[in-house]
Coordinates of C-alpha atoms in Angstrom, one line a residue:
M1 CA 170.8 62.0 30.5
L2 CA 169.1 65.0 29.0
K3 CA 165.9 65.9 30.8
M4 CA 163.2 65.6 28.2
L5 CA 160.2 67.0 30.1
S6 CA 159.6 70.0 32.4
K7 CA 159.2 70.0 36.1
M8 CA 155.5 70.7 35.7
A9 CA 155.1 67.6 33.5
M10 CA 156.9 65.5 36.1
C11 CA 155.2 67.1 39.1
K12 CA 153.5 64.6 41.5
S13 CA 151.3 67.2 43.3
H14 CA 148.3 67.1 41.1
G15 CA 146.3 65.3 43.7
Q16 CA 145.2 62.4 41.4
D17 CA 146.2 59.9 44.1
S18 CA 143.5 61.2 46.4
S19 CA 140.8 58.6 47.4
Y20 CA 138.3 61.0 45.8
F21 CA 139.8 60.4 42.4
I22 CA 140.6 56.8 43.0
G23 CA 136.9 56.2 43.7
W24 CA 136.1 57.6 40.3
Q25 CA 138.7 55.3 38.7
E26 CA 137.1 52.2 40.4
Y27 CA 133.6 53.3 39.2
E28 CA 134.8 53.7 35.7
K29 CA 136.2 50.1 35.7
N30 CA 132.8 48.7 36.7
P31 CA 129.9 51.3 36.2
Y32 CA 126.4 50.4 37.2
D33 CA 123.8 50.0 34.4
P34 CA 120.3 48.7 35.2
L35 CA 120.4 46.4 32.2
Q36 CA 123.9 45.8 31.1
N37 CA 125.6 45.8 34.5
P38 CA 123.1 45.7 37.4
S39 CA 125.8 44.6 40.0
G40 CA 128.1 47.4 39.0
I41 CA 129.3 50.4 41.1
I42 CA 126.7 53.2 41.5
Q43 CA 128.3 56.6 41.1
M44 CA 127.6 58.7 44.3
G45 CA 130.8 60.7 44.1
L46 CA 129.6 63.0 41.3
A47 CA 128.0 66.3 42.3
E48 CA 126.0 66.7 39.1
N49 CA 122.4 68.0 38.9
Q50 CA 120.2 66.0 36.5
L51 CA 117.0 66.5 38.4
S52 CA 115.4 69.2 36.2
F53 CA 117.2 68.4 32.9
D54 CA 113.9 67.6 31.3
L55 CA 112.9 71.3 31.7
L56 CA 116.0 72.4 29.7
E57 CA 115.3 69.8 27.0
S58 CA 111.7 70.9 26.6
W59 CA 112.8 74.6 26.3
L60 CA 115.2 73.6 23.5
T61 CA 112.4 71.7 21.8
R62 CA 110.2 74.9 21.8
N63 CA 113.1 77.2 20.7
Q64 CA 114.5 75.5 17.5
D65 CA 115.6 78.9 16.1
V66 CA 118.1 79.2 18.9
I67 CA 119.6 75.8 18.3
Q68 CA 119.9 76.6 14.6
F69 CA 121.6 79.9 15.5
R70 CA 118.8 81.9 13.8
E71 CA 117.5 85.3 14.9
N72 CA 115.0 87.7 13.3
G73 CA 114.8 85.4 10.3
G74 CA 118.6 85.4 9.6
S75 CA 121.5 83.1 10.5
M76 CA 123.8 84.0 13.4
F77 CA 126.2 81.2 12.5
R78 CA 128.8 83.4 10.7
D79 CA 129.0 86.0 13.5
L80 CA 129.4 83.3 16.2
A81 CA 131.9 81.2 14.2
L82 CA 134.3 84.0 13.5
F83 CA 136.7 85.7 16.0
Q84 CA 135.5 86.4 19.5
D85 CA 136.8 89.0 21.9
Y86 CA 137.9 87.3 25.1
H87 CA 135.8 89.8 27.1
G88 CA 132.8 87.7 26.1
L89 CA 129.5 88.5 24.5
Q90 CA 127.9 91.5 26.2
A91 CA 124.4 90.0 25.9
F92 CA 125.6 86.9 27.8
K93 CA 127.3 88.9 30.6
N94 CA 124.1 91.0 31.0
V95 CA 121.9 88.0 31.6
L96 CA 124.5 86.3 33.8
V97 CA 124.6 89.2 36.3
S98 CA 120.8 89.3 36.2
F99 CA 120.7 85.5 37.0
M100 CA 123.3 85.9 39.8
A101 CA 121.1 88.6 41.4
E102 CA 117.9 86.5 41.0
I103 CA 119.3 83.5 42.9
R104 CA 120.6 85.9 45.6
R105 CA 117.0 87.2 46.1
K106 CA 118.1 90.5 44.5
K107 CA 120.0 91.5 47.7
V108 CA 123.0 92.3 45.5
K109 CA 123.4 94.1 42.2
F110 CA 126.1 92.9 39.9
D111 CA 127.8 95.1 37.2
P112 CA 128.7 93.2 34.0
K113 CA 131.9 95.1 33.6
N114 CA 133.2 93.5 36.8
L115 CA 132.6 90.0 35.4
V116 CA 135.2 87.7 33.9
L117 CA 134.1 84.7 31.9
T118 CA 136.1 81.5 32.3
A119 CA 136.0 77.9 31.0
G120 CA 134.4 76.6 34.2
S121 CA 134.8 77.4 37.9
T122 CA 138.1 75.3 38.0
S123 CA 139.6 77.9 35.7
A124 CA 138.1 80.8 37.6
N125 CA 139.5 79.6 40.9
E126 CA 143.0 79.1 39.4
I127 CA 143.0 82.5 37.7
L128 CA 142.0 84.2 41.0
I129 CA 144.9 82.5 42.9
F130 CA 147.3 83.6 40.1
C131 CA 146.1 87.1 40.7
L132 CA 146.2 87.0 44.5
A133 CA 149.2 85.0 45.5
E134 CA 152.9 84.4 44.6
P135 CA 154.2 80.8 44.7
G136 CA 154.8 79.8 48.3
E137 CA 152.1 82.2 49.7
A138 CA 149.1 80.8 51.4
L139 CA 145.3 80.6 51.4
L140 CA 143.4 79.6 54.5
I141 CA 140.5 77.2 53.8
P142 CA 137.9 75.8 56.2
T143 CA 137.7 72.0 56.4
P144 CA 136.2 69.9 55.1
Y145 CA 136.6 71.2 51.5
Y146 CA 136.3 70.0 47.9
P147 CA 139.2 67.6 47.2
G148 CA 139.8 69.2 43.8
F149 CA 141.0 72.4 45.4
D150 CA 144.3 70.7 46.1
R151 CA 144.7 70.6 42.3
D152 CA 142.9 73.7 41.2
L153 CA 144.5 76.2 43.7
K154 CA 147.9 74.7 44.2
W155 CA 149.2 72.6 41.3
R156 CA 150.1 75.3 38.7
T157 CA 150.1 78.4 40.9
G158 CA 152.5 77.1 43.5
A159 CA 150.3 78.5 46.3
E160 CA 149.9 76.7 49.6
I161 CA 146.7 75.7 51.5
V162 CA 146.6 76.0 55.3
P163 CA 143.5 74.3 56.7
I164 CA 141.1 76.1 59.1
H165 CA 140.0 73.1 61.2
C166 CA 136.3 72.9 61.8
Y167 CA 134.4 70.2 63.7
S168 CA 131.1 68.5 63.9
S169 CA 130.4 69.8 67.4
N170 CA 129.1 73.0 65.8
N171 CA 128.2 71.5 62.4
F172 CA 131.6 72.4 61.0
G173 CA 131.0 76.1 61.4
I174 CA 133.8 78.7 61.2
T175 CA 134.9 80.2 64.5
E176 CA 137.2 83.1 65.3
S177 CA 139.6 80.8 67.2
A178 CA 139.8 78.4 64.3
L179 CA 140.7 81.3 61.9
E180 CA 143.4 82.6 64.3
E181 CA 144.8 79.1 64.8
A182 CA 145.2 78.6 61.1
Y183 CA 146.8 82.0 60.7
E184 CA 149.3 81.2 63.4
Q185 CA 150.1 77.8 61.8
A186 CA 150.9 79.6 58.5
Q187 CA 153.2 82.0 60.3
K188 CA 155.0 79.1 62.0
R189 CA 155.6 77.7 58.5
N190 CA 156.9 81.2 57.4
L191 CA 154.0 81.5 54.9
T192 CA 152.5 84.8 54.0
V193 CA 148.7 84.5 54.1
K194 CA 147.0 86.3 51.2
G195 CA 143.4 85.4 51.9
V196 CA 140.7 83.1 53.1
F197 CA 139.0 80.8 50.5
I198 CA 135.5 79.6 51.4
T199 CA 132.7 77.7 49.6
N200 CA 129.3 79.0 50.4
P201 CA 127.1 76.9 50.1
S202 CA 129.6 74.4 51.2
N203 CA 130.9 71.4 49.3
P204 CA 130.9 68.8 50.9
L205 CA 128.7 69.9 53.8
G206 CA 125.6 71.1 51.8
T207 CA 125.2 74.0 54.3
T208 CA 125.1 77.8 54.0
M209 CA 127.2 80.1 56.1
S210 CA 125.4 82.0 58.8
R211 CA 125.5 85.8 59.0
N212 CA 127.5 85.5 62.1
E213 CA 130.1 83.3 60.4
L214 CA 130.4 85.8 57.5
N215 CA 130.8 88.7 59.9
I216 CA 133.5 86.8 61.8
L217 CA 135.3 86.1 58.5
I218 CA 135.0 89.7 57.2
T219 CA 136.3 91.2 60.5
F220 CA 139.2 88.7 60.5
A221 CA 140.1 89.6 56.9
M222 CA 139.9 93.3 57.7
T223 CA 142.1 92.9 60.7
K224 CA 144.8 90.9 58.8
N225 CA 144.4 93.0 55.6
I226 CA 143.9 89.9 53.4
H227 CA 141.5 88.9 50.6
I228 CA 138.3 86.7 50.7
V229 CA 137.4 84.4 47.9
S230 CA 133.9 83.1 48.1
D231 CA 133.2 80.1 45.8
E232 CA 129.4 80.4 45.4
I233 CA 128.8 77.9 42.6
Y234 CA 126.1 76.1 44.6
A235 CA 124.1 79.4 45.3
G236 CA 121.3 78.2 43.0
T237 CA 120.9 74.9 44.8
V238 CA 119.7 76.3 48.2
F239 CA 116.4 74.5 48.8
D240 CA 115.6 75.2 52.5
S241 CA 116.0 77.7 55.3
P242 CA 118.2 79.4 56.3
K243 CA 118.5 81.5 53.2
F244 CA 121.8 81.9 51.4
I245 CA 123.7 85.1 52.2
S246 CA 126.3 86.0 49.6
I247 CA 129.6 87.5 50.8
M248 CA 128.7 90.7 48.9
E249 CA 125.4 91.0 50.7
A250 CA 127.2 90.6 54.0
L251 CA 129.6 93.5 53.0
I252 CA 126.6 95.7 52.0
D253 CA 124.8 95.0 55.3
R254 CA 127.9 96.3 57.1
K255 CA 128.1 99.4 54.8
L256 CA 131.5 98.5 53.6
E257 CA 131.0 99.6 50.0
R258 CA 133.5 102.4 50.3
S259 CA 136.0 100.5 52.5
K260 CA 139.3 98.9 51.4
M261 CA 137.6 95.5 52.0
W262 CA 135.2 96.1 49.1
N263 CA 138.1 95.6 46.7
Q264 CA 139.4 92.6 48.5
V265 CA 136.4 90.3 48.2
H266 CA 135.9 88.2 45.1
I267 CA 133.2 85.7 44.0
V268 CA 133.4 82.6 41.9
S269 CA 130.3 81.4 40.2
S270 CA 129.2 78.9 37.6
L271 CA 126.3 77.4 35.7
S272 CA 127.5 73.8 36.3
K273 CA 125.5 73.3 39.5
D274 CA 122.7 75.9 39.3
L275 CA 121.6 74.8 35.8
G276 CA 123.2 71.4 35.7
L277 CA 125.4 72.3 32.7
P278 CA 129.0 71.2 33.7
G279 CA 129.7 70.2 30.1
F280 CA 129.2 73.7 28.8
R281 CA 132.2 74.9 30.9
V282 CA 130.8 78.2 32.1
G283 CA 132.5 79.8 35.0
M284 CA 133.0 83.4 36.1
I285 CA 134.8 85.7 38.5
Y286 CA 133.2 88.7 40.0
S287 CA 135.2 91.5 41.8
N288 CA 135.0 95.2 42.4
N289 CA 138.8 95.3 42.1
E290 CA 139.5 96.9 38.7
T291 CA 143.1 95.8 38.5
L292 CA 142.3 92.2 39.3
I293 CA 139.5 92.1 36.7
A294 CA 141.8 93.5 34.1
A295 CA 144.5 90.9 34.8
A296 CA 141.9 88.0 35.1
T297 CA 140.4 89.0 31.8
K298 CA 143.8 88.7 30.1
M299 CA 144.4 85.3 31.7
S300 CA 140.9 84.1 30.6
S301 CA 142.1 84.1 27.0
F302 CA 143.8 80.8 27.7
G303 CA 140.4 79.2 28.4
L304 CA 137.5 80.8 26.6
I305 CA 133.8 79.9 26.5
S306 CA 132.8 79.4 22.8
S307 CA 130.6 82.1 21.3
Q308 CA 128.0 79.4 20.4
T309 CA 127.7 78.4 24.0
Q310 CA 127.4 82.0 25.2
Y311 CA 124.7 82.7 22.6
L312 CA 122.6 79.6 23.4
L313 CA 122.8 80.3 27.2
S314 CA 122.1 84.0 26.8
K315 CA 118.7 83.0 25.2
I316 CA 117.9 80.5 28.0
L317 CA 118.8 82.8 30.8
G318 CA 117.1 85.7 29.0
D319 CA 113.8 83.8 29.3
R320 CA 113.0 85.2 32.7
K321 CA 109.7 83.3 33.0
F322 CA 111.4 80.0 32.2
I323 CA 114.3 80.6 34.6
K324 CA 111.9 81.4 37.5
R325 CA 110.0 78.2 36.8
Y326 CA 113.2 76.2 36.6
V327 CA 114.6 77.5 39.9
K328 CA 111.3 76.8 41.7
E329 CA 111.0 73.3 40.2
N330 CA 114.6 72.4 40.8
K331 CA 114.3 73.4 44.5
K332 CA 111.3 71.0 44.9
Q333 CA 113.3 68.2 43.2
L334 CA 116.4 68.8 45.4
I335 CA 114.3 68.7 48.6
H336 CA 112.7 65.4 47.6
R337 CA 115.9 63.7 46.6
R338 CA 117.7 64.9 49.7
E339 CA 114.9 63.5 51.9
M340 CA 115.0 60.2 49.9
L341 CA 118.7 59.8 50.7
A342 CA 118.4 60.9 54.4
S343 CA 115.4 58.6 54.9
G344 CA 117.1 55.6 53.2
L345 CA 120.2 56.0 55.3
G346 CA 118.2 56.6 58.4
N347 CA 116.6 53.2 57.9
S348 CA 120.1 51.7 58.3
G349 CA 120.8 53.8 61.4
I350 CA 123.0 56.3 59.5
E351 CA 122.5 60.0 60.0
C352 CA 123.2 63.0 57.7
L353 CA 124.5 66.4 58.7
E354 CA 121.5 68.8 58.6
S355 CA 121.8 70.6 55.3
N356 CA 119.9 73.1 53.1
A357 CA 121.8 73.2 49.8
G358 CA 123.9 71.3 47.4
L359 CA 123.7 68.0 45.5
F360 CA 124.9 65.8 48.3
C361 CA 124.8 65.1 52.0
F362 CA 127.7 64.8 54.5
V363 CA 127.0 61.5 56.0
D364 CA 128.0 60.4 59.5
M365 CA 129.3 56.8 59.5
R366 CA 131.4 57.1 62.6
D367 CA 129.4 54.3 64.3
L368 CA 130.3 52.0 61.4
L369 CA 134.1 52.4 62.0
K370 CA 136.1 49.6 63.8
S371 CA 138.1 52.4 65.5
N372 CA 138.1 56.1 65.6
T373 CA 140.9 56.4 63.0
F374 CA 141.4 57.5 59.4
E375 CA 142.8 54.0 58.7
A376 CA 139.4 52.6 59.8
E377 CA 137.7 55.1 57.6
M378 CA 139.7 53.9 54.6
E379 CA 138.9 50.3 55.4
L380 CA 135.2 51.1 55.5
W381 CA 135.4 53.1 52.3
K382 CA 137.0 50.2 50.4
K383 CA 134.2 48.0 51.6
I384 CA 131.6 50.4 50.5
I385 CA 133.2 50.4 47.0
S386 CA 134.0 46.8 46.6
T387 CA 131.3 45.1 48.7
V388 CA 128.4 47.5 48.6
G389 CA 129.1 48.8 45.1
L390 CA 128.8 52.5 45.8
N391 CA 131.4 55.2 45.0
V392 CA 131.2 57.7 47.8
S393 CA 133.9 60.2 48.9
P394 CA 135.5 59.7 52.3
G395 CA 135.9 62.7 54.6
S396 CA 139.6 62.4 54.7
S397 CA 139.8 63.2 50.9
C398 CA 138.0 66.5 51.9
H399 CA 140.5 67.0 54.7
C400 CA 137.9 66.5 57.3
S401 CA 139.3 66.7 60.8
E402 CA 137.3 63.7 62.1
P403 CA 137.2 60.2 60.7
G404 CA 134.0 58.6 59.7
W405 CA 132.3 61.2 57.5
F406 CA 131.5 60.7 53.8
R407 CA 130.1 62.9 51.0
V408 CA 127.2 61.1 49.3
C409 CA 125.7 62.6 46.1
F410 CA 122.0 62.2 45.3
A411 CA 121.2 64.4 42.2
N412 CA 123.0 62.6 39.4
M413 CA 120.8 59.5 39.2
S414 CA 117.3 58.3 38.8
K415 CA 115.0 57.6 41.8
E416 CA 115.2 53.9 41.1
T417 CA 119.0 54.0 41.2
L418 CA 119.0 55.9 44.5
D419 CA 116.5 53.4 46.0
L420 CA 118.8 50.6 44.9
A421 CA 121.8 52.3 46.5
M422 CA 119.9 52.6 49.8
Q423 CA 118.9 48.9 49.6
R424 CA 122.6 48.0 49.2
I425 CA 123.6 50.1 52.2
N426 CA 120.8 48.5 54.3
N427 CA 121.8 45.0 53.3
F428 CA 125.4 45.8 54.1
V429 CA 124.7 47.1 57.5
N430 CA 122.4 44.2 58.4
S431 CA 124.8 41.6 57.2
D432 CA 128.1 42.9 58.7
R433 CA 128.4 41.5 62.2
D434 CA 131.1 44.1 63.3
I435 CA 128.9 47.0 62.1
R436 CA 125.8 45.6 63.8
Q437 CA 127.7 45.2 67.1
N438 CA 129.0 48.8 66.8
L439 CA 125.5 50.1 66.2
R440 CA 124.2 48.1 69.2
Q441 CA 126.9 49.4 71.5
Q442 CA 126.7 53.1 70.2
P443 CA 123.1 54.0 69.6
S444 CA 123.3 57.3 71.4
R445 CA 124.6 59.4 68.5
S446 CA 121.6 58.6 66.3
V447 CA 119.2 59.1 69.1
R448 CA 120.8 62.4 70.0
A449 CA 120.7 63.5 66.4
A450 CA 117.0 62.5 66.0
G451 CA 116.1 64.3 69.2
S452 CA 118.1 67.4 68.1
R453 CA 116.1 67.4 64.8
R454 CA 112.8 67.2 66.6
R455 CA 113.8 70.0 68.9
R456 CA 114.8 72.2 65.9
T457 CA 111.6 71.3 64.1
I458 CA 109.5 72.3 67.1
A459 CA 111.5 75.5 67.6
N460 CA 111.0 76.4 63.9
W461 CA 107.2 76.0 64.2
V462 CA 107.1 78.1 67.3
V463 CA 108.9 80.9 65.4
K464 CA 106.5 80.5 62.5
L465 CA 103.4 80.5 64.6
S466 CA 104.6 83.5 66.7
S467 CA 105.0 85.4 63.4
G468 CA 101.6 84.3 62.1
D469 CA 103.1 82.2 59.3
G470 CA 102.4 78.5 59.6
R471 CA 103.4 77.6 56.1
T472 CA 106.2 75.2 55.2
D473 CA 108.0 74.6 52.0
R474 CA 107.8 70.8 52.5

């Protein structure tokens, strides 16, 4: 029989069968609504920032001319509606690089000519892989990582992912031995390694990489003569110390601006998380590699950002006073919501990985497992969806090396909905005999974690007092 569709159309490697996506499908069948469906599933698998959306709406109310595409008394509609160059509006690129520098504490300067605009970070990541790797070549990625990368980086490019296995014993930090082990695994599979792909701040961990980790990574890449891609779409969500260090800042600190490595490091950024605008589909690639930028710009023509979107956002980002206020207020909101989640889970004897960024926590539910297996993790996950009515993402969907961890989002819902979610978890833990027995038999992990937090808090205060600074952001 004549084959009617292409191999791509029939390909099964999209990753849609991941528990991450299945959880979304279950939520969509029975979504929670406080009035229409109060017993429905609460969406805690969506990393969306709605906490400061009121500030954006109030800005739009005060700037009606922008919404109506009017400037200096005249209409901009015709200019915006007609043909656009796929290089993007220069005014938009100018304010974007300024915003990128602002949220990186002006430790790095960005040149708009090195920026490629894309329809979201998904497109940016895929374009980068097309530029860096041939089908069958590999990227090393630290675990756990965002489940969508199995689709974004592999599905159409044909590239392979080799995991860098990281563990909770050091808060899932990257080590030199883990990098070398992943590289050796790739060689055993006869895969050419083209680069290391990181997310910093991390999704799903909600942590920022230390300067030592970045230096280990840079040295490794220089030794192997490979690229580094740093997905930094959560850079604007950092709400607590330690501060975020961009990969570009780490290169500058090592005085590598004139080295070969300067052209082998590439950043992905977005406004989806920092400003909570995923529907506007604004992503970007930044690189000092002129050849890569030229190729990526050509590829971006398959997924452009509309001129109207660029114009509107150029005005919002160009209001420096408003943006500073937004970033400051958003930080406060993220701290508060993160504490609400951690405290609510703590009341049920469940701990979160210590984090300082992101729209989620990586939650330790190992003591709730019937056995230390991924099968037991899946059993617990199904209970959380069907019995508790919460869609959370199991660690195995993020390729976590240890069963029992879950990514739980907190910034896409109201305080009342988050409180209800915590009540549901508490009721579940208190009513499940097997879980209660596990918690009675294994109280040490929570106790150790609490003691560790207290020791870190005391240590932080000692440092602050010794430096003459007793202030705190909390």
